[in-house]
mmCIF file of C-alpha atoms in Angstrom:
data_model
loop_
_atom_site.group_PDB
_atom_site.id
_atom_site.type_symbol
_atom_site.label_atom_id
_atom_site.label_comp_id
_atom_site.label_asym_id
_atom_site.label_seq_id
_atom_site.Cartn_x
_atom_site.Cartn_y
_atom_site.Cartn_z
ATOM 1 C CA UNK A 1 -24.942 40.899 -34.668
ATOM 2 C CA UNK A 2 -27.940 39.213 -36.254
ATOM 3 C CA UNK A 3 -28.950 35.840 -34.772
ATOM 4 C CA UNK A 4 -30.889 33.558 -37.070
ATOM 5 C CA UNK A 5 -33.242 30.813 -35.919
ATOM 6 C CA UNK A 6 -31.063 28.355 -37.823
ATOM 7 C CA UNK A 7 -27.910 29.363 -35.944
ATOM 8 C CA UNK A 8 -26.574 26.190 -34.286
ATOM 9 C CA UNK A 9 -23.514 27.761 -32.663
ATOM 10 C CA UNK A 10 -23.614 27.247 -28.867
ATOM 11 C CA UNK A 11 -23.181 30.228 -26.589
ATOM 12 C CA UNK A 12 -19.599 30.506 -25.273
ATOM 13 C CA UNK A 13 -18.999 29.275 -21.741
ATOM 14 C CA UNK A 14 -17.701 32.140 -19.545
ATOM 15 C CA UNK A 15 -14.177 31.578 -18.309
ATOM 16 C CA UNK A 16 -14.912 33.291 -15.005
ATOM 17 C CA UNK A 17 -17.938 33.175 -12.735
ATOM 18 C CA UNK A 18 -19.279 29.822 -13.955
ATOM 19 C CA UNK A 19 -21.016 27.722 -11.263
ATOM 20 C CA UNK A 20 -18.265 25.109 -11.331
ATOM 21 C CA UNK A 21 -15.342 27.549 -11.005
ATOM 22 C CA UNK A 22 -13.467 26.840 -7.755
ATOM 23 C CA UNK A 23 -10.063 28.179 -8.848
ATOM 24 C CA UNK A 24 -10.121 30.831 -6.086
ATOM 25 C CA UNK A 25 -10.508 28.206 -3.325
ATOM 26 C CA UNK A 26 -7.268 26.867 -1.757
ATOM 27 C CA UNK A 27 -6.366 23.206 -1.344
ATOM 28 C CA UNK A 28 -4.264 20.545 -3.108
ATOM 29 C CA UNK A 29 -7.241 18.653 -4.566
ATOM 30 C CA UNK A 30 -10.417 19.490 -6.420
ATOM 31 C CA UNK A 31 -13.112 16.893 -5.677
ATOM 32 C CA UNK A 32 -16.480 16.426 -7.389
ATOM 33 C CA UNK A 33 -19.312 14.449 -5.758
ATOM 34 C CA UNK A 34 -22.585 14.088 -7.648
ATOM 35 C CA UNK A 35 -25.888 12.216 -7.745
ATOM 36 C CA UNK A 36 -27.594 11.602 -11.089
ATOM 37 C CA UNK A 37 -30.957 9.935 -11.727
ATOM 38 C CA UNK A 38 -31.509 8.136 -15.033
ATOM 39 C CA UNK A 39 -34.581 6.398 -16.437
ATOM 40 C CA UNK A 40 -34.554 3.527 -18.906
ATOM 41 C CA UNK A 41 -31.007 3.895 -20.250
ATOM 42 C CA UNK A 42 -27.966 1.809 -21.054
ATOM 43 C CA UNK A 43 -24.970 4.064 -20.488
ATOM 44 C CA UNK A 44 -22.269 1.407 -20.225
ATOM 45 C CA UNK A 45 -22.481 -2.206 -21.415
ATOM 46 C CA UNK A 46 -20.475 -5.342 -20.767
ATOM 47 C CA UNK A 47 -19.458 -7.932 -23.367
ATOM 48 C CA UNK A 48 -22.965 -9.438 -23.252
ATOM 49 C CA UNK A 49 -24.641 -6.104 -24.079
ATOM 50 C CA UNK A 50 -26.027 -5.928 -20.526
ATOM 51 C CA UNK A 51 -25.614 -2.756 -18.426
ATOM 52 C CA UNK A 52 -22.627 -3.072 -16.092
ATOM 53 C CA UNK A 53 -23.287 -3.746 -12.408
ATOM 54 C CA UNK A 54 -21.435 -4.250 -9.124
ATOM 55 C CA UNK A 55 -22.168 -5.729 -5.718
ATOM 56 C CA UNK A 56 -21.883 -3.338 -2.796
ATOM 57 C CA UNK A 57 -23.335 -3.681 0.674
ATOM 58 C CA UNK A 58 -24.739 -7.082 -0.291
ATOM 59 C CA UNK A 59 -26.864 -5.617 -3.101
ATOM 60 C CA UNK A 60 -26.409 -5.523 -6.867
ATOM 61 C CA UNK A 61 -26.290 -1.946 -8.180
ATOM 62 C CA UNK A 62 -25.941 0.023 -11.409
ATOM 63 C CA UNK A 63 -22.313 0.614 -12.354
ATOM 64 C CA UNK A 64 -20.839 2.982 -14.913
ATOM 65 C CA UNK A 65 -17.165 2.175 -15.390
ATOM 66 C CA UNK A 66 -14.380 4.618 -14.692
ATOM 67 C CA UNK A 67 -12.930 4.318 -18.194
ATOM 68 C CA UNK A 68 -16.256 5.168 -19.853
ATOM 69 C CA UNK A 69 -16.694 8.197 -17.579
ATOM 70 C CA UNK A 70 -13.162 9.364 -18.416
ATOM 71 C CA UNK A 71 -13.793 9.033 -22.147
ATOM 72 C CA UNK A 72 -17.042 11.006 -21.854
ATOM 73 C CA UNK A 73 -15.240 13.757 -19.928
ATOM 74 C CA UNK A 74 -12.421 13.853 -22.484
ATOM 75 C CA UNK A 75 -14.908 14.178 -25.333
ATOM 76 C CA UNK A 76 -16.746 16.938 -23.472
ATOM 77 C CA UNK A 77 -13.514 18.894 -22.998
ATOM 78 C CA UNK A 78 -12.823 18.656 -26.734
ATOM 79 C CA UNK A 79 -16.185 20.151 -27.649
ATOM 80 C CA UNK A 80 -16.875 22.531 -24.763
ATOM 81 C CA UNK A 81 -16.594 25.623 -26.925
ATOM 82 C CA UNK A 82 -13.282 26.748 -25.416
ATOM 83 C CA UNK A 83 -10.698 28.400 -27.635
ATOM 84 C CA UNK A 84 -7.787 26.362 -26.300
ATOM 85 C CA UNK A 85 -5.851 24.596 -29.037
ATOM 86 C CA UNK A 86 -4.640 22.110 -29.709
ATOM 87 C CA UNK A 87 -6.879 19.554 -28.122
ATOM 88 C CA UNK A 88 -5.768 15.929 -27.867
ATOM 89 C CA UNK A 89 -6.571 12.743 -29.747
ATOM 90 C CA UNK A 90 -6.111 9.030 -29.127
ATOM 91 C CA UNK A 91 -5.347 7.104 -32.308
ATOM 92 C CA UNK A 92 -3.586 4.119 -33.823
ATOM 93 C CA UNK A 93 -3.615 5.838 -37.230
ATOM 94 C CA UNK A 94 -0.942 8.510 -36.783
ATOM 95 C CA UNK A 95 1.138 7.327 -39.800
ATOM 96 C CA UNK A 96 -1.964 7.368 -42.019
ATOM 97 C CA UNK A 97 -2.781 10.886 -40.829
ATOM 98 C CA UNK A 98 0.768 12.093 -41.557
ATOM 99 C CA UNK A 99 0.628 10.527 -45.032
ATOM 100 C CA UNK A 100 -2.675 12.262 -45.736
ATOM 101 C CA UNK A 101 -1.231 15.634 -44.727
ATOM 102 C CA UNK A 102 1.827 15.051 -46.911
ATOM 103 C CA UNK A 103 -0.471 14.428 -49.864
ATOM 104 C CA UNK A 104 -2.989 17.229 -49.293
ATOM 105 C CA UNK A 105 -0.809 19.960 -47.763
ATOM 106 C CA UNK A 106 2.517 19.327 -49.499
ATOM 107 C CA UNK A 107 1.583 17.585 -52.757
ATOM 108 C CA UNK A 108 3.592 14.423 -52.028
ATOM 109 C CA UNK A 109 2.837 11.401 -54.175
ATOM 110 C CA UNK A 110 0.868 8.749 -52.175
ATOM 111 C CA UNK A 111 3.482 6.112 -53.024
ATOM 112 C CA UNK A 112 6.145 8.250 -51.301
ATOM 113 C CA UNK A 113 3.944 9.567 -48.501
ATOM 114 C CA UNK A 114 3.190 6.224 -46.837
ATOM 115 C CA UNK A 115 6.782 5.032 -46.213
ATOM 116 C CA UNK A 116 7.859 8.529 -45.164
ATOM 117 C CA UNK A 117 4.999 8.756 -42.662
ATOM 118 C CA UNK A 118 5.865 5.337 -41.216
ATOM 119 C CA UNK A 119 9.473 6.474 -40.878
ATOM 120 C CA UNK A 120 8.665 9.676 -38.966
ATOM 121 C CA UNK A 121 6.274 7.773 -36.682
ATOM 122 C CA UNK A 122 9.125 5.370 -35.885
ATOM 123 C CA UNK A 123 11.368 8.383 -35.215
ATOM 124 C CA UNK A 124 9.044 9.481 -32.395
ATOM 125 C CA UNK A 125 9.631 6.144 -30.662
ATOM 126 C CA UNK A 126 6.302 4.535 -31.607
ATOM 127 C CA UNK A 127 6.407 0.993 -33.036
ATOM 128 C CA UNK A 128 5.257 0.607 -36.639
ATOM 129 C CA UNK A 129 4.912 -2.851 -38.230
ATOM 130 C CA UNK A 130 5.872 -2.720 -41.946
ATOM 131 C CA UNK A 131 3.004 -5.128 -42.633
ATOM 132 C CA UNK A 132 0.610 -2.411 -41.341
ATOM 133 C CA UNK A 133 2.484 0.832 -42.079
ATOM 134 C CA UNK A 134 -0.549 3.061 -41.540
ATOM 135 C CA UNK A 135 -0.900 2.139 -37.857
ATOM 136 C CA UNK A 136 1.162 2.186 -34.696
ATOM 137 C CA UNK A 137 1.304 -0.833 -32.417
ATOM 138 C CA UNK A 138 -0.150 1.129 -29.510
ATOM 139 C CA UNK A 139 -2.643 3.958 -29.447
ATOM 140 C CA UNK A 140 -0.922 7.333 -29.349
ATOM 141 C CA UNK A 141 -2.523 9.937 -27.077
ATOM 142 C CA UNK A 142 -1.037 13.099 -28.538
ATOM 143 C CA UNK A 143 -1.773 16.739 -29.455
ATOM 144 C CA UNK A 144 -4.259 16.849 -32.322
ATOM 145 C CA UNK A 145 -1.864 18.814 -34.547
ATOM 146 C CA UNK A 146 0.864 16.152 -34.257
ATOM 147 C CA UNK A 147 0.304 14.840 -37.795
ATOM 148 C CA UNK A 148 0.713 18.311 -39.322
ATOM 149 C CA UNK A 149 3.850 18.974 -37.278
ATOM 150 C CA UNK A 150 5.381 15.620 -38.220
ATOM 151 C CA UNK A 151 4.557 16.280 -41.857
ATOM 152 C CA UNK A 152 6.364 19.624 -41.765
ATOM 153 C CA UNK A 153 9.404 17.983 -40.164
ATOM 154 C CA UNK A 154 9.509 15.431 -42.978
ATOM 155 C CA UNK A 155 9.314 18.092 -45.662
ATOM 156 C CA UNK A 156 12.139 20.083 -44.060
ATOM 157 C CA UNK A 157 14.388 16.975 -44.286
ATOM 158 C CA UNK A 158 12.860 15.473 -47.447
ATOM 159 C CA UNK A 159 15.922 15.391 -49.724
ATOM 160 C CA UNK A 160 18.317 13.970 -47.146
ATOM 161 C CA UNK A 161 15.793 11.192 -46.336
ATOM 162 C CA UNK A 162 15.759 9.782 -49.868
ATOM 163 C CA UNK A 163 17.777 6.667 -49.016
ATOM 164 C CA UNK A 164 15.964 6.028 -45.718
ATOM 165 C CA UNK A 165 12.570 6.355 -47.423
ATOM 166 C CA UNK A 166 13.608 3.873 -50.118
ATOM 167 C CA UNK A 167 14.684 1.350 -47.476
ATOM 168 C CA UNK A 168 11.364 1.666 -45.639
ATOM 169 C CA UNK A 169 9.471 1.296 -48.918
ATOM 170 C CA UNK A 170 11.359 -1.942 -49.649
ATOM 171 C CA UNK A 171 10.708 -3.185 -46.105
ATOM 172 C CA UNK A 172 6.967 -2.509 -46.458
ATOM 173 C CA UNK A 173 6.819 -4.194 -49.878
ATOM 174 C CA UNK A 174 8.593 -7.280 -48.533
ATOM 175 C CA UNK A 175 6.335 -7.472 -45.467
ATOM 176 C CA UNK A 176 3.210 -7.238 -47.628
ATOM 177 C CA UNK A 177 4.251 -10.047 -49.976
ATOM 178 C CA UNK A 178 2.036 -13.120 -49.545
ATOM 179 C CA UNK A 179 3.628 -16.184 -47.955
ATOM 180 C CA UNK A 180 4.643 -19.090 -50.163
ATOM 181 C CA UNK A 181 2.463 -22.106 -50.676
ATOM 182 C CA UNK A 182 2.236 -24.850 -48.050
ATOM 183 C CA UNK A 183 2.407 -24.809 -44.276
ATOM 184 C CA UNK A 184 6.217 -24.876 -44.240
ATOM 185 C CA UNK A 185 6.399 -21.523 -46.036
ATOM 186 C CA UNK A 186 5.050 -19.448 -43.147
ATOM 187 C CA UNK A 187 6.575 -15.960 -43.129
ATOM 188 C CA UNK A 188 8.778 -14.736 -40.305
ATOM 189 C CA UNK A 189 7.259 -11.597 -38.741
ATOM 190 C CA UNK A 190 8.987 -8.497 -40.057
ATOM 191 C CA UNK A 191 11.040 -6.303 -37.770
ATOM 192 C CA UNK A 192 9.488 -2.945 -36.842
ATOM 193 C CA UNK A 193 10.472 0.009 -38.958
ATOM 194 C CA UNK A 194 13.678 1.531 -37.607
ATOM 195 C CA UNK A 195 14.643 5.190 -37.339
ATOM 196 C CA UNK A 196 18.359 4.347 -37.005
ATOM 197 C CA UNK A 197 20.615 6.655 -38.982
ATOM 198 C CA UNK A 198 18.175 9.551 -39.194
ATOM 199 C CA UNK A 199 19.477 13.065 -38.466
ATOM 200 C CA UNK A 200 19.533 13.576 -34.704
ATOM 201 C CA UNK A 201 17.829 16.961 -35.007
ATOM 202 C CA UNK A 202 14.960 15.387 -36.928
ATOM 203 C CA UNK A 203 14.471 12.692 -34.275
ATOM 204 C CA UNK A 204 14.494 15.324 -31.529
ATOM 205 C CA UNK A 205 11.926 17.426 -33.394
ATOM 206 C CA UNK A 206 9.721 14.376 -34.045
ATOM 207 C CA UNK A 207 9.715 13.434 -30.377
ATOM 208 C CA UNK A 208 8.975 17.035 -29.365
ATOM 209 C CA UNK A 209 5.914 17.019 -31.659
ATOM 210 C CA UNK A 210 4.260 14.480 -29.341
ATOM 211 C CA UNK A 211 5.100 16.292 -26.101
ATOM 212 C CA UNK A 212 1.969 17.326 -24.149
ATOM 213 C CA UNK A 213 3.137 20.949 -24.033
ATOM 214 C CA UNK A 214 0.083 23.017 -23.162
ATOM 215 C CA UNK A 215 -2.565 20.434 -24.084
ATOM 216 C CA UNK A 216 -4.780 20.581 -21.013
ATOM 217 C CA UNK A 217 -6.538 17.282 -21.727
ATOM 218 C CA UNK A 218 -3.288 15.276 -21.648
ATOM 219 C CA UNK A 219 -2.075 17.139 -18.556
ATOM 220 C CA UNK A 220 -5.336 16.256 -16.789
ATOM 221 C CA UNK A 221 -5.797 12.619 -17.811
ATOM 222 C CA UNK A 222 -2.172 11.576 -18.387
ATOM 223 C CA UNK A 223 -0.917 8.989 -20.846
ATOM 224 C CA UNK A 224 1.376 5.957 -21.091
ATOM 225 C CA UNK A 225 3.502 5.749 -24.242
ATOM 226 C CA UNK A 226 6.393 3.534 -23.191
ATOM 227 C CA UNK A 227 8.252 3.866 -26.500
ATOM 228 C CA UNK A 228 8.687 7.618 -26.186
ATOM 229 C CA UNK A 229 11.559 9.067 -24.139
ATOM 230 C CA UNK A 230 9.124 11.318 -22.267
ATOM 231 C CA UNK A 231 5.937 9.548 -23.239
ATOM 232 C CA UNK A 232 4.758 8.926 -19.692
ATOM 233 C CA UNK A 233 2.521 11.660 -18.314
ATOM 234 C CA UNK A 234 1.135 10.988 -14.844
ATOM 235 C CA UNK A 235 -2.612 11.530 -14.655
ATOM 236 C CA UNK A 236 -3.711 14.403 -12.453
ATOM 237 C CA UNK A 237 -7.295 13.109 -12.430
ATOM 238 C CA UNK A 238 -8.869 10.206 -10.570
ATOM 239 C CA UNK A 239 -12.345 9.104 -11.668
ATOM 240 C CA UNK A 240 -14.131 6.422 -9.657
ATOM 241 C CA UNK A 241 -16.704 3.953 -10.956
ATOM 242 C CA UNK A 242 -20.210 5.329 -10.575
ATOM 243 C CA UNK A 243 -22.363 3.154 -8.309
ATOM 244 C CA UNK A 244 -26.096 2.923 -7.821
ATOM 245 C CA UNK A 245 -27.518 4.029 -4.475
ATOM 246 C CA UNK A 246 -30.678 1.929 -4.904
ATOM 247 C CA UNK A 247 -31.077 -1.749 -5.900
ATOM 248 C CA UNK A 248 -30.586 -2.700 -9.535
ATOM 249 C CA UNK A 249 -33.747 -2.866 -11.624
ATOM 250 C CA UNK A 250 -32.928 -4.336 -15.021
ATOM 251 C CA UNK A 251 -35.612 -4.349 -17.684
ATOM 252 C CA UNK A 252 -35.722 -6.066 -21.061
ATOM 253 C CA UNK A 253 -36.850 -3.823 -23.881
ATOM 254 C CA UNK A 254 -38.119 -5.912 -26.789
ATOM 255 C CA UNK A 255 -38.020 -4.015 -30.054
ATOM 256 C CA UNK A 256 -39.033 -4.509 -33.650
ATOM 257 C CA UNK A 257 -37.807 -2.948 -36.842
ATOM 258 C CA UNK A 258 -40.159 -2.594 -39.782
ATOM 259 C CA UNK A 259 -39.151 -3.464 -43.327
ATOM 260 C CA UNK A 260 -40.446 -0.625 -45.497
ATOM 261 C CA UNK A 261 -40.193 -2.741 -48.625
ATOM 262 C CA UNK A 262 -41.595 -6.043 -47.266
ATOM 263 C CA UNK A 263 -41.167 -7.936 -50.541
ATOM 264 C CA UNK A 264 -43.288 -5.481 -52.465
ATOM 265 C CA UNK A 265 -46.056 -5.506 -49.880
ATOM 266 C CA UNK A 266 -46.740 -9.236 -50.150
ATOM 267 C CA UNK A 267 -45.617 -10.043 -46.591
ATOM 268 C CA UNK A 268 -46.579 -7.783 -43.693
ATOM 269 C CA UNK A 269 -43.871 -8.987 -41.313
ATOM 270 C CA UNK A 270 -41.410 -7.091 -39.151
ATOM 271 C CA UNK A 271 -37.893 -6.900 -40.503
ATOM 272 C CA UNK A 272 -36.101 -7.212 -37.145
ATOM 273 C CA UNK A 273 -36.913 -8.654 -33.738
ATOM 274 C CA UNK A 274 -34.576 -8.112 -30.825
ATOM 275 C CA UNK A 275 -34.014 -7.106 -27.230
ATOM 276 C CA UNK A 276 -31.924 -4.599 -25.335
ATOM 277 C CA UNK A 277 -31.420 -4.169 -21.597
ATOM 278 C CA UNK A 278 -32.074 -0.921 -19.747
ATOM 279 C CA UNK A 279 -31.741 0.316 -16.174
ATOM 280 C CA UNK A 280 -33.249 3.078 -14.077
ATOM 281 C CA UNK A 281 -32.017 4.525 -10.822
ATOM 282 C CA UNK A 282 -29.746 7.029 -9.101
ATOM 283 C CA UNK A 283 -25.995 6.723 -9.049
ATOM 284 C CA UNK A 284 -23.217 8.403 -7.073
ATOM 285 C CA UNK A 285 -20.056 9.661 -8.782
ATOM 286 C CA UNK A 286 -16.760 10.851 -7.352
ATOM 287 C CA UNK A 287 -13.748 12.318 -9.163
ATOM 288 C CA UNK A 288 -10.678 14.201 -7.986
ATOM 289 C CA UNK A 289 -8.004 16.393 -9.545
ATOM 290 C CA UNK A 290 -4.477 16.668 -8.141
ATOM 291 C CA UNK A 291 -3.703 20.353 -8.619
ATOM 292 C CA UNK A 292 0.015 19.951 -7.887
ATOM 293 C CA UNK A 293 0.472 17.194 -10.482
ATOM 294 C CA UNK A 294 -1.485 19.203 -13.057
ATOM 295 C CA UNK A 295 0.878 22.160 -12.690
ATOM 296 C CA UNK A 296 3.988 19.971 -12.783
ATOM 297 C CA UNK A 297 2.893 18.490 -16.112
ATOM 298 C CA UNK A 298 1.982 21.830 -17.657
ATOM 299 C CA UNK A 299 5.349 23.231 -16.538
ATOM 300 C CA UNK A 300 7.004 20.767 -18.936
ATOM 301 C CA UNK A 301 6.012 23.186 -21.694
ATOM 302 C CA UNK A 302 8.744 25.557 -20.499
ATOM 303 C CA UNK A 303 6.304 28.462 -20.226
ATOM 304 C CA UNK A 304 6.659 31.110 -17.482
ATOM 305 C CA UNK A 305 5.085 30.349 -14.113
ATOM 306 C CA UNK A 306 2.214 32.819 -14.545
ATOM 307 C CA UNK A 307 1.250 31.289 -17.912
ATOM 308 C CA UNK A 308 1.399 27.772 -16.421
ATOM 309 C CA UNK A 309 -0.892 28.911 -13.595
ATOM 310 C CA UNK A 310 -3.360 30.417 -16.071
ATOM 311 C CA UNK A 311 -3.390 27.144 -18.043
ATOM 312 C CA UNK A 312 -3.868 25.125 -14.848
ATOM 313 C CA UNK A 313 -6.848 27.226 -13.764
ATOM 314 C CA UNK A 314 -8.380 26.907 -17.221
ATOM 315 C CA UNK A 315 -7.897 23.128 -17.071
ATOM 316 C CA UNK A 316 -9.545 23.007 -13.633
ATOM 317 C CA UNK A 317 -12.601 24.899 -14.883
ATOM 318 C CA UNK A 318 -12.942 22.768 -18.012
ATOM 319 C CA UNK A 319 -12.423 19.498 -16.113
ATOM 320 C CA UNK A 320 -15.015 20.263 -13.439
ATOM 321 C CA UNK A 321 -17.578 21.239 -16.095
ATOM 322 C CA UNK A 322 -16.859 18.005 -17.954
ATOM 323 C CA UNK A 323 -17.183 15.813 -14.856
ATOM 324 C CA UNK A 324 -20.457 17.473 -13.804
ATOM 325 C CA UNK A 325 -22.148 17.544 -17.203
ATOM 326 C CA UNK A 326 -20.838 14.562 -19.210
ATOM 327 C CA UNK A 327 -22.201 11.032 -19.357
ATOM 328 C CA UNK A 328 -21.185 8.075 -21.560
ATOM 329 C CA UNK A 329 -23.230 7.720 -24.732
ATOM 330 C CA UNK A 330 -23.473 3.916 -25.337
ATOM 331 C CA UNK A 331 -27.176 3.529 -26.172
ATOM 332 C CA UNK A 332 -28.093 6.878 -24.627
ATOM 333 C CA UNK A 333 -28.802 8.307 -28.081
ATOM 334 C CA UNK A 334 -31.608 5.769 -28.444
ATOM 335 C CA UNK A 335 -32.946 6.057 -24.920
ATOM 336 C CA UNK A 336 -32.926 9.740 -24.023
ATOM 337 C CA UNK A 337 -30.870 12.823 -23.288
ATOM 338 C CA UNK A 338 -28.442 13.095 -20.359
ATOM 339 C CA UNK A 339 -29.863 14.645 -17.187
ATOM 340 C CA UNK A 340 -28.157 17.123 -14.921
ATOM 341 C CA UNK A 341 -27.150 15.818 -11.499
ATOM 342 C CA UNK A 342 -29.705 16.414 -8.775
ATOM 343 C CA UNK A 343 -26.833 17.408 -6.494
ATOM 344 C CA UNK A 344 -23.275 18.179 -7.574
ATOM 345 C CA UNK A 345 -20.603 19.348 -5.137
ATOM 346 C CA UNK A 346 -17.379 20.855 -6.490
ATOM 347 C CA UNK A 347 -14.922 21.621 -3.713
ATOM 348 C CA UNK A 348 -11.278 21.805 -2.727
ATOM 349 C CA UNK A 349 -9.887 19.620 0.011
ATOM 350 C CA UNK A 350 -6.677 18.319 1.553
ATOM 351 C CA UNK A 351 -7.615 14.672 0.894
ATOM 352 C CA UNK A 352 -9.390 13.257 -2.161
ATOM 353 C CA UNK A 353 -11.860 11.162 -0.143
ATOM 354 C CA UNK A 354 -14.939 9.396 -1.489
ATOM 355 C CA UNK A 355 -18.429 9.489 0.000
ATOM 356 C CA UNK A 356 -19.298 5.966 -1.202
ATOM 357 C CA UNK A 357 -19.514 4.603 2.399
ATOM 358 C CA UNK A 358 -22.678 6.696 2.753
ATOM 359 C CA UNK A 359 -24.384 4.335 0.305
ATOM 360 C CA UNK A 360 -23.172 0.938 1.540
ATOM 361 C CA UNK A 361 -26.642 0.557 3.060
ATOM 362 C CA UNK A 362 -28.791 0.527 -0.066
ATOM 363 C CA UNK A 363 -31.646 3.031 -0.347
ATOM 364 C CA UNK A 364 -35.033 1.351 -0.719
ATOM 365 C CA UNK A 365 -37.185 4.473 -0.274
ATOM 366 C CA UNK A 366 -38.490 6.022 -3.471
ATOM 367 C CA UNK A 367 -37.772 8.384 -4.995
ATOM 368 C CA UNK A 368 -34.175 7.574 -4.103
ATOM 369 C CA UNK A 369 -32.685 10.887 -5.281
ATOM 370 C CA UNK A 370 -33.736 13.100 -2.336
ATOM 371 C CA UNK A 371 -32.820 10.418 0.215
ATOM 372 C CA UNK A 372 -29.419 9.989 -1.450
ATOM 373 C CA UNK A 373 -28.888 13.769 -1.421
ATOM 374 C CA UNK A 374 -29.550 13.903 2.314
ATOM 375 C CA UNK A 375 -27.073 11.074 2.939
ATOM 376 C CA UNK A 376 -24.398 12.632 0.740
ATOM 377 C CA UNK A 377 -24.819 16.053 2.346
ATOM 378 C CA UNK A 378 -24.471 14.544 5.810
ATOM 379 C CA UNK A 379 -21.323 12.641 4.802
ATOM 380 C CA UNK A 380 -19.708 15.745 3.324
ATOM 381 C CA UNK A 381 -19.278 17.194 6.828
ATOM 382 C CA UNK A 382 -16.631 14.525 7.533
ATOM 383 C CA UNK A 383 -14.607 15.007 4.325
ATOM 384 C CA UNK A 384 -12.778 18.202 5.290
ATOM 385 C CA UNK A 385 -14.003 20.408 2.456
ATOM 386 C CA UNK A 386 -12.226 23.769 2.360
ATOM 387 C CA UNK A 387 -14.469 25.646 -0.057
ATOM 388 C CA UNK A 388 -16.505 25.261 -3.201
ATOM 389 C CA UNK A 389 -19.938 25.130 -4.759
ATOM 390 C CA UNK A 390 -23.033 22.928 -4.450
ATOM 391 C CA UNK A 391 -25.391 22.747 -7.437
ATOM 392 C CA UNK A 392 -28.920 21.664 -6.556
ATOM 393 C CA UNK A 393 -31.805 20.884 -8.890
ATOM 394 C CA UNK A 394 -34.728 18.999 -7.411
ATOM 395 C CA UNK A 395 -37.235 17.718 -9.989
ATOM 396 C CA UNK A 396 -40.003 18.048 -7.403
ATOM 397 C CA UNK A 397 -38.911 21.497 -6.178
ATOM 398 C CA UNK A 398 -37.767 20.265 -2.772
ATOM 399 C CA UNK A 399 -35.403 22.366 -0.670
ATOM 400 C CA UNK A 400 -31.733 21.330 -0.710
ATOM 401 C CA UNK A 401 -30.360 19.285 2.195
ATOM 402 C CA UNK A 402 -28.266 20.842 4.940
ATOM 403 C CA UNK A 403 -24.782 21.322 3.437
ATOM 404 C CA UNK A 404 -21.392 22.311 4.940
ATOM 405 C CA UNK A 405 -21.147 26.068 5.384
ATOM 406 C CA UNK A 406 -18.027 26.305 3.171
ATOM 407 C CA UNK A 407 -20.158 25.503 0.113
ATOM 408 C CA UNK A 408 -21.950 28.219 -1.842
ATOM 409 C CA UNK A 409 -25.333 26.953 -3.057
ATOM 410 C CA UNK A 410 -25.930 27.859 -6.694
ATOM 411 C CA UNK A 411 -28.098 26.959 -9.661
ATOM 412 C CA UNK A 412 -26.821 25.543 -12.916
#
């Protein structure tokens, strides 16, 4: 095979033998502890565009929220080069996606596609407002091929849905009519689109299209879709907020943006003046995966036990890689690339315990990374680790701290 310099395809990640693979180690939980040092970044902002913080041990620290870490890990799993399909997606636009597939894949007229797509979305149990037929009321966290599958279900029942589609089209048209003049003519909110009267087999198929099946991402992170009969999937993963081990140091980065036109060169002024807020420091992360819950969710696919186990082990490998290597983007694209953790420990254990008490006493010594690594390593002896891997990368070439003997020390 010829490899060109312009080839941008990443090398495949080996399924076996990767540094983060702990599938051969026994224990009900997989736990990841890591320390990452960042310089001049804004990974996670609050409503005021300021990096998030928390108070711990009487000191204000960097904080990276759990939800932003989860999203980064989910995005990493979707693009990690694995061949597992389908992946998952979180969207409010499922009806719009179904309508687009009806038009492009099945040649349905756009005027017919939109009400039909809203109808099949309602058949799954999701709420669709006729005044906004292209969206669902809540975000749907579903397999990424759900729109195609729902489109095929519609086509297979197309003729017998003629009357139902006409009723939905009338409901949408009525909901989109402007209200009459004057304050007394305010419109009553329209009722959600109903799937009542649809063929029972079609409703069953539509609901099955949103089942997690073998989608590892949904099995790992769970979902809450209250409108679906089996929409609730308990998360197998716990991801804690990342916390700084050293005191917060917030800097203001004043920036300017030049105007290349500048009124024809008459005025030599900057086009934009502004500020952004950045932080530097080392933060501790902890995440855990409930292996039993993961397998229970994957078993809902109805696959044989050996296939479920193979899927579970694949999910474990992909999740640990994502937790170790992913970071939220926020303004990272403007302030630098993500670093690898100085120390990352991937292990199995009987209890999913955190090591955050090791950092209640803030670290003032600099550089904080090596001091934090020594504290974390010492605390790991009390967490009952059963086996796993420690990844160590010291920027200054220092030797790793003394680690529990059950951990195999490896490089990235």
